[in-house]
CSV table of C-alpha atoms in Angstrom, one decimal:
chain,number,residue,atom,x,y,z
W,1,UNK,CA,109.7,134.0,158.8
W,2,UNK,CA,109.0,130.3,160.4
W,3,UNK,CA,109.2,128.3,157.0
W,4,UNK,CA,108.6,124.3,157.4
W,5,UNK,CA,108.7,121.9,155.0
W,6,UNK,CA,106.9,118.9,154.9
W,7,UNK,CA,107.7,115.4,154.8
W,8,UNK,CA,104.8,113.9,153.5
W,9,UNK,CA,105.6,112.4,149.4
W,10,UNK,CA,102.9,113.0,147.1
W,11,UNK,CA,102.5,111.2,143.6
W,12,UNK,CA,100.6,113.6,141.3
W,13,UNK,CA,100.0,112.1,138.1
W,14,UNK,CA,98.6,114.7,135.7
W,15,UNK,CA,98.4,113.2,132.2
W,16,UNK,CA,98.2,115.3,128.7
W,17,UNK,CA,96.5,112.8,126.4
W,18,UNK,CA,97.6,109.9,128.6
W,19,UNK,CA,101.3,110.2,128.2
W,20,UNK,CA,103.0,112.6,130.3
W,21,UNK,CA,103.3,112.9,134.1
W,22,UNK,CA,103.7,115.8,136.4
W,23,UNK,CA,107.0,114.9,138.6
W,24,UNK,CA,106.7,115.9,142.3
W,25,UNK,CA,108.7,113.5,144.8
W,26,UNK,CA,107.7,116.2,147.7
W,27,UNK,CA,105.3,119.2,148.3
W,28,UNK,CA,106.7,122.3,150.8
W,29,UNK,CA,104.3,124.6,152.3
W,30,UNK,CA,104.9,128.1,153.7
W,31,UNK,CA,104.0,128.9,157.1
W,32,UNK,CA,103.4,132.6,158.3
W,33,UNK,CA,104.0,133.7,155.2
W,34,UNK,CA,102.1,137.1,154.3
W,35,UNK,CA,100.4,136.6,150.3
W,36,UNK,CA,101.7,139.7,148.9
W,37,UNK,CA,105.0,139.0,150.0
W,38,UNK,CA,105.2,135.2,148.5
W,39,UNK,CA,108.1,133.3,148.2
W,40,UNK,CA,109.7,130.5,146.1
W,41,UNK,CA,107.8,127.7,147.9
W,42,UNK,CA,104.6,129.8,148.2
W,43,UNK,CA,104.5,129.9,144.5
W,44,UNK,CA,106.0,126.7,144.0
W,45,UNK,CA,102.6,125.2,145.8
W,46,UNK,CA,100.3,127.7,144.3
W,47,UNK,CA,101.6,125.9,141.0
W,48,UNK,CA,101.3,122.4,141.9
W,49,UNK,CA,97.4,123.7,142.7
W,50,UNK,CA,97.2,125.0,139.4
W,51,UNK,CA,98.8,121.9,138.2
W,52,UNK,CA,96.3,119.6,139.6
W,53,UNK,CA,93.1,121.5,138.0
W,54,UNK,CA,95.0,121.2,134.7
W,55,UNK,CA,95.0,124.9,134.8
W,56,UNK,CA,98.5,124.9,132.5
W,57,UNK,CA,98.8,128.6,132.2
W,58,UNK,CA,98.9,129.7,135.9
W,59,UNK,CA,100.4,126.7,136.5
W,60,UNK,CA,103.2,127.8,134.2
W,61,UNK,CA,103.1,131.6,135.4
W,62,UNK,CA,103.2,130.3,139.4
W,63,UNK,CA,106.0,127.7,138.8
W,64,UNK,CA,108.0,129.7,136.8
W,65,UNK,CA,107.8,132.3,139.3
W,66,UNK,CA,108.9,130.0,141.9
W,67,UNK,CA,111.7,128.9,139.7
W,68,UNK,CA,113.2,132.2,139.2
W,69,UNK,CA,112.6,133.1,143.2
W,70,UNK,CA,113.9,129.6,144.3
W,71,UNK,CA,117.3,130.4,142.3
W,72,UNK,CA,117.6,133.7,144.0
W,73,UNK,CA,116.9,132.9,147.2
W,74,UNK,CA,119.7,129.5,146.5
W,75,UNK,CA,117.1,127.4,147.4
W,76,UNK,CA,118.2,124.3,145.9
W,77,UNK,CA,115.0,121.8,146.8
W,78,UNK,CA,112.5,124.1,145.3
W,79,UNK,CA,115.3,124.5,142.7
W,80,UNK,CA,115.0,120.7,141.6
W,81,UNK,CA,111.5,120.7,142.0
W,82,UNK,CA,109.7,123.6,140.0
W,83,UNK,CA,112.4,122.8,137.3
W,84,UNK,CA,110.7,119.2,136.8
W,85,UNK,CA,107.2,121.0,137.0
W,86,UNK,CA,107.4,124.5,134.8
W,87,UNK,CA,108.7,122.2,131.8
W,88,UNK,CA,105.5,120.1,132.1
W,89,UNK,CA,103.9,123.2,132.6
W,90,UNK,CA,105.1,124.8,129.3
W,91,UNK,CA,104.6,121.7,127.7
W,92,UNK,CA,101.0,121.6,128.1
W,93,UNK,CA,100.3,125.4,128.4
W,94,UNK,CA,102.3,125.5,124.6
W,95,UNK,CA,100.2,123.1,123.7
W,96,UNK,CA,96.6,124.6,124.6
W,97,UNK,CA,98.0,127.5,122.8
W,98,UNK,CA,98.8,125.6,119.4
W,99,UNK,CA,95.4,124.3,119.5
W,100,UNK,CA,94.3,127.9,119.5
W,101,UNK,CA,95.9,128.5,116.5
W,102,UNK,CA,98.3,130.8,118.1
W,103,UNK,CA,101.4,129.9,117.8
W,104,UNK,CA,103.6,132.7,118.1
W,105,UNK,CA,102.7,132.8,122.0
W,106,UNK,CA,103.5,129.0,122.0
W,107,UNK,CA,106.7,129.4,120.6
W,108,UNK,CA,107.3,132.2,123.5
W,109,UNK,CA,106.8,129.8,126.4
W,110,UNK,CA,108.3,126.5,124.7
W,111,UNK,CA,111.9,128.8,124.3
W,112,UNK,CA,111.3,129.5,128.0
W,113,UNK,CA,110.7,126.5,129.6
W,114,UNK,CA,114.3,125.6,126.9
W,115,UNK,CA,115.8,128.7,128.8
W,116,UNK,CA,115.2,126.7,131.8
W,117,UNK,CA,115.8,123.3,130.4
W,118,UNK,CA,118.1,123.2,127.3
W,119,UNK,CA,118.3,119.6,127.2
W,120,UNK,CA,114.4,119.0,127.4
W,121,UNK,CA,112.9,117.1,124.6
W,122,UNK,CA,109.5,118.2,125.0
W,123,UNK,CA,111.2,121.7,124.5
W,124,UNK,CA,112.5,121.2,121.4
W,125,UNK,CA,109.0,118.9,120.4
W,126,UNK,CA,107.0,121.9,121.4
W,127,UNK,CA,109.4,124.8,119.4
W,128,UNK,CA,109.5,122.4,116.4
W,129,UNK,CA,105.4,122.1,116.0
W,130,UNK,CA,104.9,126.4,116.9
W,131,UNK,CA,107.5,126.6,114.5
W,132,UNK,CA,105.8,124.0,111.7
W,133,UNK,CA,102.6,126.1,112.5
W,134,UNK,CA,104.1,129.5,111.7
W,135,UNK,CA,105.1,128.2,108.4
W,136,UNK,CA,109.1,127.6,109.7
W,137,UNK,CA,110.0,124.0,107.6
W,138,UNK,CA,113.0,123.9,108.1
W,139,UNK,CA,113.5,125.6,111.8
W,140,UNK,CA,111.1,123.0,112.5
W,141,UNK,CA,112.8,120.2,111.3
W,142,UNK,CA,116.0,121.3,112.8
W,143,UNK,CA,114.0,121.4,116.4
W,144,UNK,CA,112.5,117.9,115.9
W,145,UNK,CA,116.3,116.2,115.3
W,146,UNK,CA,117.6,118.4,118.5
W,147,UNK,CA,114.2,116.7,120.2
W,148,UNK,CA,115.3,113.3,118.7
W,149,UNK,CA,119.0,113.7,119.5
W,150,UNK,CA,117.7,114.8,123.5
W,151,UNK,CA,115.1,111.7,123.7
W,152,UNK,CA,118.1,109.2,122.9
W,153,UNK,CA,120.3,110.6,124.7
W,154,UNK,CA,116.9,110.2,127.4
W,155,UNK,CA,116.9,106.8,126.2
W,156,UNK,CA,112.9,107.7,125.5
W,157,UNK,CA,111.5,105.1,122.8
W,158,UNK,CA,108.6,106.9,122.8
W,159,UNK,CA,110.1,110.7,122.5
W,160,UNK,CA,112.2,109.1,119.9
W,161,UNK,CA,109.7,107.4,117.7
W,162,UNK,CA,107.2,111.1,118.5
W,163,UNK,CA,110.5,113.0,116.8
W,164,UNK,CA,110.6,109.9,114.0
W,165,UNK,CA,107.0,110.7,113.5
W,166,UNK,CA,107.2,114.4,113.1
W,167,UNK,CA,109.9,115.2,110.6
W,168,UNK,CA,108.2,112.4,108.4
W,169,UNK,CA,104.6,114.3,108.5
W,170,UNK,CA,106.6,117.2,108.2
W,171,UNK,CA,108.3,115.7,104.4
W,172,UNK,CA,104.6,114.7,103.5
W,173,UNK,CA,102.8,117.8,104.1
W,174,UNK,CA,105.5,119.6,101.9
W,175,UNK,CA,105.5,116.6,99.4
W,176,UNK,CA,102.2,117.4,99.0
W,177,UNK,CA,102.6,120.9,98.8
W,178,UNK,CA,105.1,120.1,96.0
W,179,UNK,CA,107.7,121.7,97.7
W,180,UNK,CA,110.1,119.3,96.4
W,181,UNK,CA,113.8,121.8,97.2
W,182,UNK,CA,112.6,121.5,101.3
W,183,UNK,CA,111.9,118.0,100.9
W,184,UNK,CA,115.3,116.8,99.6
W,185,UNK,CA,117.0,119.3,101.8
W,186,UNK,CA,115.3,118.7,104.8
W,187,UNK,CA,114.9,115.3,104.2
W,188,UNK,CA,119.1,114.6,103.3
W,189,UNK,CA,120.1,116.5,106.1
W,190,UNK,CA,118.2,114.4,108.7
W,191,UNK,CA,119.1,110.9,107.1
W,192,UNK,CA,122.5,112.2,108.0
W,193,UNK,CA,121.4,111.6,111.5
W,194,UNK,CA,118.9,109.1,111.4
W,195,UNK,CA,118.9,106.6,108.3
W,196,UNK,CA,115.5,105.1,107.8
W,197,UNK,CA,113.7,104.0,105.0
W,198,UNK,CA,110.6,106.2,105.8
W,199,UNK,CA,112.4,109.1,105.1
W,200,UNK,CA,114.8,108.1,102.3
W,201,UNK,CA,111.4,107.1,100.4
W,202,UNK,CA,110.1,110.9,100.7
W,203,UNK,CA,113.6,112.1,99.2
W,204,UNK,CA,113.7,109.8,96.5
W,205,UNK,CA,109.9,110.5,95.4
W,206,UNK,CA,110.6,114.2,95.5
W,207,UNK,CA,113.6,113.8,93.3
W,208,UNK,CA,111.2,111.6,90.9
W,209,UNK,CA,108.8,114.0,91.1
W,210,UNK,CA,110.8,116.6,90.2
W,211,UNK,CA,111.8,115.1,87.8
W,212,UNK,CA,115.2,114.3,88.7
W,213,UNK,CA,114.7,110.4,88.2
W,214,UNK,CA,118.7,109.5,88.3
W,215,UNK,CA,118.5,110.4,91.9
W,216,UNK,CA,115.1,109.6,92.6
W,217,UNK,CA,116.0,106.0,91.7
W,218,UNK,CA,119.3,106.3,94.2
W,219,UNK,CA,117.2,107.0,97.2
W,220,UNK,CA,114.3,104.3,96.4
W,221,UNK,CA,116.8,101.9,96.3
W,222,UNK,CA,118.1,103.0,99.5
W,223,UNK,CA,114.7,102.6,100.6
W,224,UNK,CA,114.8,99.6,99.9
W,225,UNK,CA,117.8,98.4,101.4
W,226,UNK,CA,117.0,99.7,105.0
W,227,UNK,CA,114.0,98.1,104.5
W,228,UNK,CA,115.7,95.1,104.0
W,229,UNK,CA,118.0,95.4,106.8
W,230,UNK,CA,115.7,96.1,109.2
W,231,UNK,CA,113.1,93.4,108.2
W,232,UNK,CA,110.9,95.8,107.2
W,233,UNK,CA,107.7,94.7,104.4
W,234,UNK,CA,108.4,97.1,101.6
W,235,UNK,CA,105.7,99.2,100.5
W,236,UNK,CA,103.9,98.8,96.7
W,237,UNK,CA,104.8,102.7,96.5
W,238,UNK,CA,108.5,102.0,96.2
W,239,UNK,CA,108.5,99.7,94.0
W,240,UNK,CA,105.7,101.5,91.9
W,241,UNK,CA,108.1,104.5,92.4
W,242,UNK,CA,110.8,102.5,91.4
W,243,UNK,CA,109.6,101.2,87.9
W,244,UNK,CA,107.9,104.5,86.9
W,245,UNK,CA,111.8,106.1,87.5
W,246,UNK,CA,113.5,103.5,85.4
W,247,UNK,CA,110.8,103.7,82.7
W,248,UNK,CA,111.6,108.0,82.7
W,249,UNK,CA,115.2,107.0,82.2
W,250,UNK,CA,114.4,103.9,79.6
W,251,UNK,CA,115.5,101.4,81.5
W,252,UNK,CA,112.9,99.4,80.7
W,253,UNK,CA,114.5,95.9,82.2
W,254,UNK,CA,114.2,97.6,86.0
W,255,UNK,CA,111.2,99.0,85.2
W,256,UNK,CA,109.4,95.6,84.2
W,257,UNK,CA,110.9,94.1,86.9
W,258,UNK,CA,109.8,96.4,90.2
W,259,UNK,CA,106.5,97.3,88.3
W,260,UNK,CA,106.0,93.4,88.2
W,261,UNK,CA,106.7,93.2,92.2
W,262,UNK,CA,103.5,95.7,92.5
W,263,UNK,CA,100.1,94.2,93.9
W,264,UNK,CA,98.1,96.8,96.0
W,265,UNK,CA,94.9,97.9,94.0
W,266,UNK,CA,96.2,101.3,94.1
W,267,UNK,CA,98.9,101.0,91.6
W,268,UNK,CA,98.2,97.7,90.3
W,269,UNK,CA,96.3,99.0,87.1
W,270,UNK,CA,98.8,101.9,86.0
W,271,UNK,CA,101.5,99.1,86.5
W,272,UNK,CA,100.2,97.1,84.1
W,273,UNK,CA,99.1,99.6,81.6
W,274,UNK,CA,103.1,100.3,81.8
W,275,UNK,CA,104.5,96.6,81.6
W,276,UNK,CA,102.7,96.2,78.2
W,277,UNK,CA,103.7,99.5,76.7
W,278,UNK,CA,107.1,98.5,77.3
W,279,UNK,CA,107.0,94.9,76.3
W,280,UNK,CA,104.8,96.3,73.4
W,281,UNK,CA,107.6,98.7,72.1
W,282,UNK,CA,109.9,96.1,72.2
């Protein structure tokens, strides 16, 4: 078998809603070599073909293929190079999957491409929204920190603002589902991690509104202070939040003073209504 590789670079830039490239610093063809007797680089370029028609799932199939061929045949360039690829592959092949609402498939190739890649981002991204999607809270959350933990140690902004954004979509839809226990357990658990106001507001509001005001107040006014520290504007909500907690405990001092601090139309009237009942009773 007369096997050449060539020495031309390519730059193939495949983009998935404009923010992820396809990596290949060289392509290697396979001379001589008969089709149903393929081998690593065969499929390795047979992928990069799929690749380029954004054709994710044989892309996927080809380059994983040529992944598994490449590490027996101890070829270590094809190694390094399908690696790169079948994790952009399974990124975007997960992806067209989740869109079809079937998730259970997705999950499947985001723990291979893992298999492959265990310190991937994009992995753990892609297991921790199949895993939201088949009704997994907290395996998803627990995915989304591994992703957030992988794109700092990446030094990825974006990746780690994407993880950021996730578990805190994550809190809301079960906020709003008023599944207050995941919320405060999902939600502690992460600021143990990662201590931002964004998500200490979500704990503290399902502790209010659960009716557990003592510590919904302790987490509003730690969202409040991180606020604070990291210049952050602080949201009507909090404050609103605030006030309404203290009046549930009758403190009505604290809760005169944040309701005063509200402006936004949204809670502007109901903070009113609630300074003069307390003044009132007085």
């Amino acid at each position: 078998m007369n096997i050449q590789f060539c020495t031309n670079k390519h730059s193939v830039n495949l983009v998935l809603a404009g923010l992820f490239y396809l990596f290949i610093s060289s392509t290697c063809r396979a001379q001589d070599t008969p089709p149903a007797d393929k081998n690593a680089i065969a499929f390795y370029n047979d992928g990069l073909a799929a690749l380029r028609e954004k054709n994710f799932k044989s892309g996927f199939i080809k380059l994983d293929s040529a992944y598994m061929l490449a590490t027996q045949e101890n070829n270590a360039e094809v190694l390094g190079l399908a690696k790169k690829n079948v994790i952009f592959a399974a990124f975007n092949y997960g992806n067209e999957l989740l869109k079809s609402k079937n998730a259970k498939d997705a999950l499947g190739i985001y723990q291979r491409g893992l298999a492959i890649d265990e310190s991937s981002s994009l992995m753990h991204q892609g297991i921790g929204k199949a895993k939201e999607d088949l009704g997994d809270a907290e395996g998803a959350a627990k995915s989304y920190v591994t992703a957030l933990e992988s794109a700092k140690t990446e030094k990825d902004e974006k990746k780690i603002t994407d993880a950021q954004t996730r578990v805190k979509n994550l809190l809301i839809k079960q906020l709003q589902a008023k599944a207050y226990s995941k919320v405060i357990k999902i939600g502690t658990d992460y600021l143990a991690i990662d201590n931002v106001s964004s998500i200490a507001y979500l704990v503290g509001k399902a502790y209010a509104d659960k009716g557990d005001n003592t510590n919904g107040i302790k987490y509003l006014l730690q969202t409040v202070e991180l606020s604070n520290a990291e210049g952050e504007k602080i949201e009507d909500k909090v404050y609103y939040g605030l006030g309404m907690a203290y009046d549930a405990v009758k403190d009505s001092k604290n809760a005169i003073k944040y309701l005063s601090m509200v402006t936004e139309p949204k809670y502007k009237p109901s903070a009113t209504a609630t300074i003069a009942k307390l003044k009132s009773s007085k």
